[in-house]
Amino acid sequence: MQSLTQKPCCLNFSIGLWAVVLTYCLTYRFLSGLETIGDVTTKGFQDVWTALNPEPRPGSPGAYGENEARDSGLTFNTLEDQLVKRIDYLFVALDGTAEIEAVDLIDDGIRQQEVTSDHLGVSVTLNATKREQRNEI
């Protein structure tokens, strides 16, 4: 069985990070290492949102009170009044040279209008200080 950390098929950043943006052909469970597709499995990928935040509750009926604010982390559907679920993910596999410093949603707050996308973007800030410290030793 192949492992994506052994035979990469994703972006290689110069600071030694592997990053994969979840697309429709790859599932959350696959990137989390819980499912195998064909003979390929993944190891070591981390969902950046849940690394620093709790998983948000989906906006299903009864999940939120009438005036209750939605959990942070929901990314879909900006064409409605409220965001209802998290379907946009960013995964990283850190090799010890960096750490996740922050993860944010890219949100202009516009709802129910013509928008560029019905999804919110996900942004991650990685701190490569560990690498610099290691090089100084």
PDB file of C-alpha atoms in Angstrom:
ATOM      1  CA  MET A   1       0.000   0.000   0.000  1.00  0.00           C
ATOM      2  CA  GLN A   2       1.373   3.431  -0.962  1.00  0.00           C
ATOM      3  CA  SER A   3       1.537   6.275   1.517  1.00  0.00           C
ATOM      4  CA  LEU A   4       1.361   9.861   0.326  1.00  0.00           C
ATOM      5  CA  THR A   5       3.961  10.856   2.884  1.00  0.00           C
ATOM      6  CA  GLN A   6       6.347   8.292   1.353  1.00  0.00           C
ATOM      7  CA  LYS A   7       5.500   8.995  -2.290  1.00  0.00           C
ATOM      8  CA  PRO A   8       4.177  12.564  -2.416  1.00  0.00           C
ATOM      9  CA  CYS A   9       1.539  13.678  -4.868  1.00  0.00           C
ATOM     10  CA  CYS A  10       1.020  17.116  -3.424  1.00  0.00           C
ATOM     11  CA  LEU A  11       2.778  20.479  -3.192  1.00  0.00           C
ATOM     12  CA  ASN A  12       6.283  20.559  -1.731  1.00  0.00           C
ATOM     13  CA  PHE A  13       7.043  23.829   0.046  1.00  0.00           C
ATOM     14  CA  SER A  14      10.644  24.876   0.515  1.00  0.00           C
ATOM     15  CA  ILE A  15      10.319  24.795   4.308  1.00  0.00           C
ATOM     16  CA  GLY A  16       9.623  21.070   4.203  1.00  0.00           C
ATOM     17  CA  LEU A  17       5.823  21.077   4.367  1.00  0.00           C
ATOM     18  CA  TRP A  18       3.375  18.988   2.440  1.00  0.00           C
ATOM     19  CA  ALA A  19      -0.006  20.656   1.861  1.00  0.00           C
ATOM     20  CA  VAL A  20      -3.100  19.407   0.139  1.00  0.00           C
ATOM     21  CA  VAL A  21      -6.286  21.336  -0.411  1.00  0.00           C
ATOM     22  CA  LEU A  22      -9.327  19.111  -0.172  1.00  0.00           C
ATOM     23  CA  THR A  23     -11.060  18.746  -3.527  1.00  0.00           C
ATOM     24  CA  TYR A  24     -14.196  16.920  -4.524  1.00  0.00           C
ATOM     25  CA  CYS A  25     -12.224  13.851  -5.646  1.00  0.00           C
ATOM     26  CA  LEU A  26     -10.520  13.448  -2.241  1.00  0.00           C
ATOM     27  CA  THR A  27     -12.601  13.027   0.869  1.00  0.00           C
ATOM     28  CA  TYR A  28     -11.980  14.252   4.377  1.00  0.00           C
ATOM     29  CA  ARG A  29     -11.746  10.647   5.571  1.00  0.00           C
ATOM     30  CA  PHE A  30      -9.112   9.841   2.935  1.00  0.00           C
ATOM     31  CA  LEU A  31      -6.908  12.792   3.848  1.00  0.00           C
ATOM     32  CA  SER A  32      -7.400  12.020   7.539  1.00  0.00           C
ATOM     33  CA  GLY A  33      -6.015   8.519   6.911  1.00  0.00           C
ATOM     34  CA  LEU A  34      -9.311   6.828   7.761  1.00  0.00           C
ATOM     35  CA  GLU A  35     -10.047   5.542   4.246  1.00  0.00           C
ATOM     36  CA  THR A  36      -7.995   4.004   1.450  1.00  0.00           C
ATOM     37  CA  ILE A  37      -8.640   4.829  -2.194  1.00  0.00           C
ATOM     38  CA  GLY A  38      -7.362   2.077  -4.451  1.00  0.00           C
ATOM     39  CA  ASP A  39      -4.052   1.091  -2.901  1.00  0.00           C
ATOM     40  CA  VAL A  40      -3.273   4.587  -1.605  1.00  0.00           C
ATOM     41  CA  THR A  41      -3.591   5.740   1.985  1.00  0.00           C
ATOM     42  CA  THR A  42      -2.482   8.944   3.662  1.00  0.00           C
ATOM     43  CA  LYS A  43      -0.491   9.437   6.841  1.00  0.00           C
ATOM     44  CA  GLY A  44       0.295  12.500   8.879  1.00  0.00           C
ATOM     45  CA  PHE A  45      -2.068  15.003   7.290  1.00  0.00           C
ATOM     46  CA  GLN A  46      -3.761  17.339   9.749  1.00  0.00           C
ATOM     47  CA  ASP A  47      -6.952  19.348   9.294  1.00  0.00           C
ATOM     48  CA  VAL A  48      -5.750  22.872  10.092  1.00  0.00           C
ATOM     49  CA  TRP A  49      -9.144  24.092  11.334  1.00  0.00           C
ATOM     50  CA  THR A  50      -9.578  21.394  13.963  1.00  0.00           C
ATOM     51  CA  ALA A  51      -5.923  21.698  14.988  1.00  0.00           C
ATOM     52  CA  LEU A  52      -6.789  25.037  16.623  1.00  0.00           C
ATOM     53  CA  ASN A  53     -10.609  25.094  16.811  1.00  0.00           C
ATOM     54  CA  PRO A  54     -13.473  22.762  17.654  1.00  0.00           C
ATOM     55  CA  GLU A  55     -15.434  21.215  14.786  1.00  0.00           C
ATOM     56  CA  PRO A  56     -18.422  23.523  14.163  1.00  0.00           C
ATOM     57  CA  ARG A  57     -21.970  22.208  14.464  1.00  0.00           C
ATOM     58  CA  PRO A  58     -23.702  21.998  11.074  1.00  0.00           C
ATOM     59  CA  GLY A  59     -26.679  24.326  10.618  1.00  0.00           C
ATOM     60  CA  SER A  60     -29.207  21.517  10.475  1.00  0.00           C
ATOM     61  CA  PRO A  61     -32.753  22.143  11.758  1.00  0.00           C
ATOM     62  CA  GLY A  62     -32.712  22.519  15.538  1.00  0.00           C
ATOM     63  CA  ALA A  63     -28.919  22.817  15.806  1.00  0.00           C
ATOM     64  CA  TYR A  64     -29.057  26.531  16.602  1.00  0.00           C
ATOM     65  CA  GLY A  65     -31.573  28.664  18.478  1.00  0.00           C
ATOM     66  CA  GLU A  66     -33.479  31.336  16.583  1.00  0.00           C
ATOM     67  CA  ASN A  67     -31.008  34.152  17.356  1.00  0.00           C
ATOM     68  CA  GLU A  68     -27.987  32.022  18.226  1.00  0.00           C
ATOM     69  CA  ALA A  69     -24.744  32.860  16.432  1.00  0.00           C
ATOM     70  CA  ARG A  70     -23.343  30.138  14.227  1.00  0.00           C
ATOM     71  CA  ASP A  71     -20.173  28.328  15.233  1.00  0.00           C
ATOM     72  CA  SER A  72     -17.012  29.667  13.655  1.00  0.00           C
ATOM     73  CA  GLY A  73     -15.683  27.408  10.907  1.00  0.00           C
ATOM     74  CA  LEU A  74     -18.778  26.969   8.745  1.00  0.00           C
ATOM     75  CA  THR A  75     -17.886  27.744   5.131  1.00  0.00           C
ATOM     76  CA  PHE A  76     -21.022  27.144   3.043  1.00  0.00           C
ATOM     77  CA  ASN A  77     -23.519  28.622   1.725  1.00  0.00           C
ATOM     78  CA  THR A  78     -23.053  32.381   1.324  1.00  0.00           C
ATOM     79  CA  LEU A  79     -26.124  32.500  -0.936  1.00  0.00           C
ATOM     80  CA  GLU A  80     -28.310  31.899   2.149  1.00  0.00           C
ATOM     81  CA  ASP A  81     -28.866  34.012   5.297  1.00  0.00           C
ATOM     82  CA  GLN A  82     -26.675  31.751   7.420  1.00  0.00           C
ATOM     83  CA  LEU A  83     -23.754  29.432   6.764  1.00  0.00           C
ATOM     84  CA  VAL A  84     -24.837  25.815   7.239  1.00  0.00           C
ATOM     85  CA  LYS A  85     -21.845  23.474   7.038  1.00  0.00           C
ATOM     86  CA  ARG A  86     -18.083  23.148   6.788  1.00  0.00           C
ATOM     87  CA  ILE A  87     -17.090  21.779   3.399  1.00  0.00           C
ATOM     88  CA  ASP A  88     -13.840  23.632   2.729  1.00  0.00           C
ATOM     89  CA  TYR A  89     -10.723  22.164   4.276  1.00  0.00           C
ATOM     90  CA  LEU A  90      -6.989  22.695   4.281  1.00  0.00           C
ATOM     91  CA  PHE A  91      -4.701  19.854   5.302  1.00  0.00           C
ATOM     92  CA  VAL A  92      -0.992  20.005   6.088  1.00  0.00           C
ATOM     93  CA  ALA A  93       1.592  17.437   7.063  1.00  0.00           C
ATOM     94  CA  LEU A  94       4.227  19.133   9.164  1.00  0.00           C
ATOM     95  CA  ASP A  95       7.679  17.576   9.318  1.00  0.00           C
ATOM     96  CA  GLY A  96       8.786  19.280  12.528  1.00  0.00           C
ATOM     97  CA  THR A  97      10.223  22.371  10.855  1.00  0.00           C
ATOM     98  CA  ALA A  98       7.055  24.439  11.310  1.00  0.00           C
ATOM     99  CA  GLU A  99       3.812  24.616  13.230  1.00  0.00           C
ATOM    100  CA  ILE A 100       0.301  25.924  12.643  1.00  0.00           C
ATOM    101  CA  GLU A 101       0.150  29.434  14.062  1.00  0.00           C
ATOM    102  CA  ALA A 102      -3.331  30.538  12.947  1.00  0.00           C
ATOM    103  CA  VAL A 103      -6.241  29.473  10.786  1.00  0.00           C
ATOM    104  CA  ASP A 104      -8.890  31.901   9.596  1.00  0.00           C
ATOM    105  CA  LEU A 105     -11.866  32.120   7.296  1.00  0.00           C
ATOM    106  CA  ILE A 106     -11.799  34.600   4.430  1.00  0.00           C
ATOM    107  CA  ASP A 107     -15.214  36.215   4.759  1.00  0.00           C
ATOM    108  CA  ASP A 108     -16.451  39.620   3.588  1.00  0.00           C
ATOM    109  CA  GLY A 109     -19.776  39.027   5.380  1.00  0.00           C
ATOM    110  CA  ILE A 110     -21.875  39.380   2.233  1.00  0.00           C
ATOM    111  CA  ARG A 111     -24.837  36.991   2.098  1.00  0.00           C
ATOM    112  CA  GLN A 112     -27.716  36.443  -0.363  1.00  0.00           C
ATOM    113  CA  GLN A 113     -26.162  38.537  -3.119  1.00  0.00           C
ATOM    114  CA  GLU A 114     -24.148  37.907  -6.201  1.00  0.00           C
ATOM    115  CA  VAL A 115     -20.889  36.665  -4.772  1.00  0.00           C
ATOM    116  CA  THR A 116     -17.746  35.268  -6.329  1.00  0.00           C
ATOM    117  CA  SER A 117     -18.296  31.951  -4.571  1.00  0.00           C
ATOM    118  CA  ASP A 118     -20.895  30.366  -2.317  1.00  0.00           C
ATOM    119  CA  HIS A 119     -18.015  29.142  -0.111  1.00  0.00           C
ATOM    120  CA  LEU A 120     -15.708  30.924   2.295  1.00  0.00           C
ATOM    121  CA  GLY A 121     -11.978  30.566   1.907  1.00  0.00           C
ATOM    122  CA  VAL A 122      -9.723  29.011   4.523  1.00  0.00           C
ATOM    123  CA  SER A 123      -6.353  30.580   5.326  1.00  0.00           C
ATOM    124  CA  VAL A 124      -3.530  29.120   7.408  1.00  0.00           C
ATOM    125  CA  THR A 125      -0.448  30.820   8.852  1.00  0.00           C
ATOM    126  CA  LEU A 126       2.509  28.521   9.403  1.00  0.00           C
ATOM    127  CA  ASN A 127       5.384  29.449  11.686  1.00  0.00           C
ATOM    128  CA  ALA A 128       8.743  28.227  10.400  1.00  0.00           C
ATOM    129  CA  THR A 129      10.687  29.493  13.421  1.00  0.00           C
ATOM    130  CA  LYS A 130      11.540  25.942  14.429  1.00  0.00           C
ATOM    131  CA  ARG A 131      13.533  25.496  11.223  1.00  0.00           C
ATOM    132  CA  GLU A 132      15.509  28.675  11.782  1.00  0.00           C
ATOM    133  CA  GLN A 133      16.330  27.648  15.355  1.00  0.00           C
ATOM    134  CA  ARG A 134      17.489  24.213  14.190  1.00  0.00           C
ATOM    135  CA  ASN A 135      19.777  25.753  11.544  1.00  0.00           C
ATOM    136  CA  GLU A 136      21.434  27.957  14.178  1.00  0.00           C
ATOM    137  CA  ILE A 137      22.511  24.969  16.295  1.00  0.00           C
TER     138      ILE A 137
END
